[in-house]
Coordinates of C-alpha atoms and ligand atoms in Angstrom, one line a residue:
X9 CA 0.1 -0.2 0.0
X10 CA 1.7 3.1 -1.1
X11 CA 0.6 5.8 1.7
X12 CA -0.3 9.0 0.2
X13 CA -0.2 13.3 1.5
X14 CA -2.5 15.4 0.3
X15 CA -1.4 19.5 0.6
X16 CA -3.8 21.6 0.5
X17 CA -4.5 24.9 1.1
X18 CA -8.5 25.8 0.0
X19 CA -11.3 23.9 -1.7
X20 CA -10.1 20.8 -2.6
X21 CA -11.6 19.8 -5.4
X22 CA -8.7 18.0 -7.0
X23 CA -8.1 16.4 -3.7
X24 CA -11.9 15.0 -3.4
X25 CA -11.1 13.6 -6.9
X26 CA -8.2 11.8 -5.7
X27 CA -10.7 10.7 -3.0
X28 CA -13.1 9.7 -4.8
X29 CA -11.5 7.8 -6.7
X30 CA -9.5 5.7 -4.7
X31 CA -12.8 5.2 -2.2
X32 CA -14.6 3.8 -5.7
X33 CA -11.8 1.2 -6.4
X34 CA -10.5 2.8 -10.2
X35 CA -7.1 4.3 -7.9
X36 CA -5.4 0.7 -6.1
X37 CA -3.1 0.0 -3.5
X38 CA -3.0 3.7 -2.2
X39 CA -3.6 4.6 1.3
X40 CA -5.1 8.2 2.3
X41 CA -3.3 8.6 5.3
X42 CA -3.6 12.7 6.0
X43 CA -4.5 15.7 4.5
X44 CA -2.6 19.1 5.5
X45 CA -3.3 22.2 4.9
X46 CA -1.9 25.4 5.7
X47 CA -5.2 27.7 6.0
X48 CA -7.3 26.7 9.0
X49 CA -9.9 27.2 7.3
X50 CA -9.8 26.0 4.6
X51 CA -12.5 24.2 3.5
X52 CA -11.0 21.1 1.6
X53 CA -10.5 19.8 5.8
X54 CA -14.1 19.1 6.6
X55 CA -14.6 17.5 2.8
X56 CA -11.7 15.6 4.3
X57 CA -12.4 14.8 7.5
X58 CA -16.6 14.5 6.7
X59 CA -17.1 12.8 4.2
X60 CA -13.6 10.7 3.8
X61 CA -12.8 10.0 7.4
X62 CA -9.1 11.1 6.8
X63 CA -7.5 12.4 9.6
X64 CA -6.9 16.3 8.8
X65 CA -3.9 18.4 10.1
X66 CA -3.2 22.2 9.6
X67 CA 0.7 23.6 9.8
X68 CA -0.3 27.5 10.1
X69 CA 2.1 29.6 7.8
X70 CA 2.9 33.0 10.8
X71 CA 5.4 34.3 8.6
X72 CA 7.7 31.0 8.4
X73 CA 9.2 30.2 5.0
X74 CA 11.7 27.8 3.7
X75 CA 12.7 24.4 5.7
X76 CA 11.6 25.7 8.4
X77 CA 8.2 25.7 7.9
X78 CA 8.4 22.4 5.5
X79 CA 10.0 20.6 8.3
X80 CA 7.1 20.9 10.7
X81 CA 4.7 19.2 7.5
X82 CA 8.0 16.1 7.2
X83 CA 7.5 15.6 11.0
X84 CA 3.3 15.2 10.4
X85 CA 4.4 12.7 7.1
X86 CA 6.3 11.1 9.3
X87 CA 4.3 10.3 12.0
X88 CA 1.3 8.8 9.3
X89 CA 3.7 7.5 7.8
X90 CA 4.1 8.3 4.0
X91 CA 8.1 7.6 4.6
X92 CA 10.3 8.8 1.3
X93 CA 11.1 5.9 -0.1
X94 CA 7.2 4.9 -0.3
X95 CA 5.0 7.1 0.0
X96 CA 3.1 10.0 -2.4
X97 CA 2.4 13.7 -1.6
X98 CA 0.1 15.2 -3.9
X99 CA -0.2 19.1 -4.3
X100 CA -3.7 19.5 -4.4
X101 CA -4.2 23.7 -5.0
X102 CA -1.4 23.6 -1.5
X103 CA -0.2 27.8 -2.9
X104 CA 3.2 27.5 -1.2
X105 CA 6.7 26.9 -2.9
X106 CA 8.4 23.5 -1.7
X107 CA 12.2 24.1 -0.5
X108 CA 15.5 21.9 -1.7
X109 CA 15.5 19.9 0.9
X110 CA 11.4 18.5 1.4
X111 CA 11.7 18.0 -2.2
X112 CA 14.9 16.2 -2.0
X113 CA 13.7 14.3 0.6
X114 CA 11.1 12.8 -0.8
X115 CA 12.2 13.4 -4.9
X116 CA 10.4 11.9 -7.6
X117 CA 7.5 11.4 -4.8
X118 CA 5.3 14.9 -5.3
X119 CA 3.6 14.9 -7.3
X120 CA 1.5 18.7 -8.2
X121 CA -1.7 20.0 -10.8
X122 CA -1.4 23.2 -12.2
X123 CA -4.1 25.0 -13.7
X124 CA -2.4 25.4 -17.9
X125 CA 0.0 24.0 -19.9
X126 CA 3.4 24.0 -18.6
X127 CA 6.0 25.1 -19.3
X128 CA 3.2 28.3 -20.4
X129 CA 2.2 30.7 -17.8
X130 CA 4.1 28.6 -14.4
X131 CA 2.8 30.2 -11.0
X132 CA 0.0 31.7 -9.9
X133 CA -2.9 33.1 -12.0
X134 CA -2.4 30.6 -14.9
X135 CA -6.0 31.2 -16.1
X136 CA -5.6 35.0 -15.9
X137 CA -2.8 34.9 -18.1
X138 CA -3.8 33.0 -20.6
X139 CA -6.6 35.3 -20.6
X140 CA -4.4 38.3 -21.1
X141 CA -1.7 36.9 -23.3
X142 CA -4.6 35.6 -26.0
X143 CA -3.3 32.2 -26.3
X144 CA -6.5 29.9 -27.9
X145 CA -5.5 26.7 -26.2
X146 CA -4.2 26.3 -22.8
X147 CA -5.5 23.5 -20.3
X148 CA -3.7 21.5 -17.3
X149 CA -0.7 19.9 -16.2
X150 CA 0.4 16.9 -13.9
X151 CA 4.0 16.7 -12.8
X152 CA 6.7 16.0 -10.5
X153 CA 7.7 18.9 -8.2
X154 CA 11.4 19.5 -8.5
X155 CA 13.1 22.5 -7.0
X156 CA 11.7 25.3 -10.1
X157 CA 8.4 27.2 -10.1
X158 CA 5.7 24.3 -11.8
X159 CA 9.2 23.1 -13.6
X160 CA 9.0 19.2 -12.1
X161 CA 8.5 15.8 -15.4
X162 CA 5.6 16.3 -17.1
X163 CA 3.3 12.8 -16.2
X164 CA -0.2 14.4 -18.3
X165 CA -1.6 17.4 -19.9
X166 CA -5.0 17.9 -20.8
X167 CA -5.4 21.0 -23.4
X168 CA -8.7 22.6 -23.0
X169 CA -10.1 25.3 -25.4
X170 CA -9.7 29.0 -25.3
X171 CA -13.2 30.3 -26.4
X172 CA -14.6 33.9 -27.2
X173 CA -15.3 35.3 -24.3
X174 CA -14.0 33.7 -21.8
X175 CA -13.5 34.9 -18.0
X176 CA -10.8 33.7 -16.2
X177 CA -13.7 32.3 -14.1
X178 CA -15.2 30.5 -16.9
X179 CA -12.0 29.0 -18.4
X180 CA -10.4 28.1 -14.6
X181 CA -13.9 26.3 -14.3
X182 CA -13.6 24.4 -17.9
X183 CA -9.7 23.8 -17.7
X184 CA -11.2 22.5 -13.7
X185 CA -13.2 19.5 -14.8
X186 CA -10.4 18.7 -17.0
X187 CA -7.5 18.3 -13.5
X188 CA -10.3 15.8 -12.1
X189 CA -9.7 13.6 -15.4
X190 CA -6.1 13.9 -15.1
X191 CA -5.0 14.1 -11.4
X192 CA -6.4 10.9 -10.8
X193 CA -4.8 9.1 -14.2
X194 CA -1.9 10.1 -12.5
X195 CA -2.2 8.5 -9.4
X196 CA -3.9 5.5 -10.6
X197 CA -1.0 5.5 -12.9
X198 CA 2.1 6.5 -10.3
X199 CA 0.2 3.4 -7.7
X200 CA 0.1 1.0 -10.6
X201 CA 3.8 1.6 -10.7
X202 CA 3.8 2.5 -14.7
X203 CA 5.6 5.3 -15.0
X204 CA 9.0 5.8 -15.7
X205 CA 11.4 9.1 -14.8
X206 CA 14.6 10.1 -16.9
X207 CA 15.3 12.9 -16.3
X208 CA 12.6 15.3 -17.3
X209 CA 11.4 13.1 -19.6
X210 CA 8.7 10.4 -17.8
X211 CA 7.1 7.4 -19.4
X212 CA 4.7 5.9 -19.5
X213 CA 4.1 2.2 -19.4
X214 CA 0.4 0.5 -22.2
Ligands
GAR10 C1 -7.1 24.3 -9.2 O1 -6.4 24.9 -10.4 C2 -5.1 24.1 -9.1 O2 -5.2 23.5 -10.5 C3 -4.9 25.4 -8.8 O3 -5.8 25.0 -7.3 C4 -6.9 25.4 -7.3 C5 -7.3 24.6 -6.2 O4 -8.5 24.1 -7.2 N1 -3.6 25.5 -8.6 C6 -2.5 26.2 -9.1 O5 -2.2 26.7 -9.6 C7 -0.7 26.0 -8.2 N2 -0.4 26.1 -9.1 P1 -8.7 23.1 -5.6 O6 -8.5 23.0 -4.5 O7 -10.4 22.7 -5.9 O8 -8.0 21.4 -6.2

């Protein structure tokens, strides 16, 4: 069993999509062990706790940055048995950049979802940047986390057309629907051992 931790900061709809896929048996061999938030009022905490019965922990910011903060997360992960050599960490709208120490410890075992076709529009407000730039196609990306911002090896991507009169909200909504498809799919591939990574290149076994 792969012990899974989900890190969130807000709504937690990607977390919910992953937990639903696990509960329904679409994803096997993964045990959700803890949901961690940097915000105590994250709505996703209630969903994790009330709907899925998963332990939740808040590691609040209090102005602490880098490894000083991340080491507190690592302590929670250790307490829940999410180990660097066997666990999995899914960032699901977790709005903090992880320190190199954290990423190094859990190398290729931290996955993130981002609402653009990376490497376009990394960082915050990806959907707004896509609209402002005038791209005709955007989308979402699931990738491993490395030391950079939204720059790790890409596992899955899904394109979403940008249409006339799209606003940040309408585009975000359509991208989010696709996020809910590809994130659970990526976790399933990981759990089935179908992902190999060489340098930046992710291969997926058929
Ligand atoms: C999602 O759109 C996710 O791609 C984005 O935040 C949203 C979280 O929604 N993440 C980032 O922008 C990370 N750079 P959720 O809390 O409902 O899953």
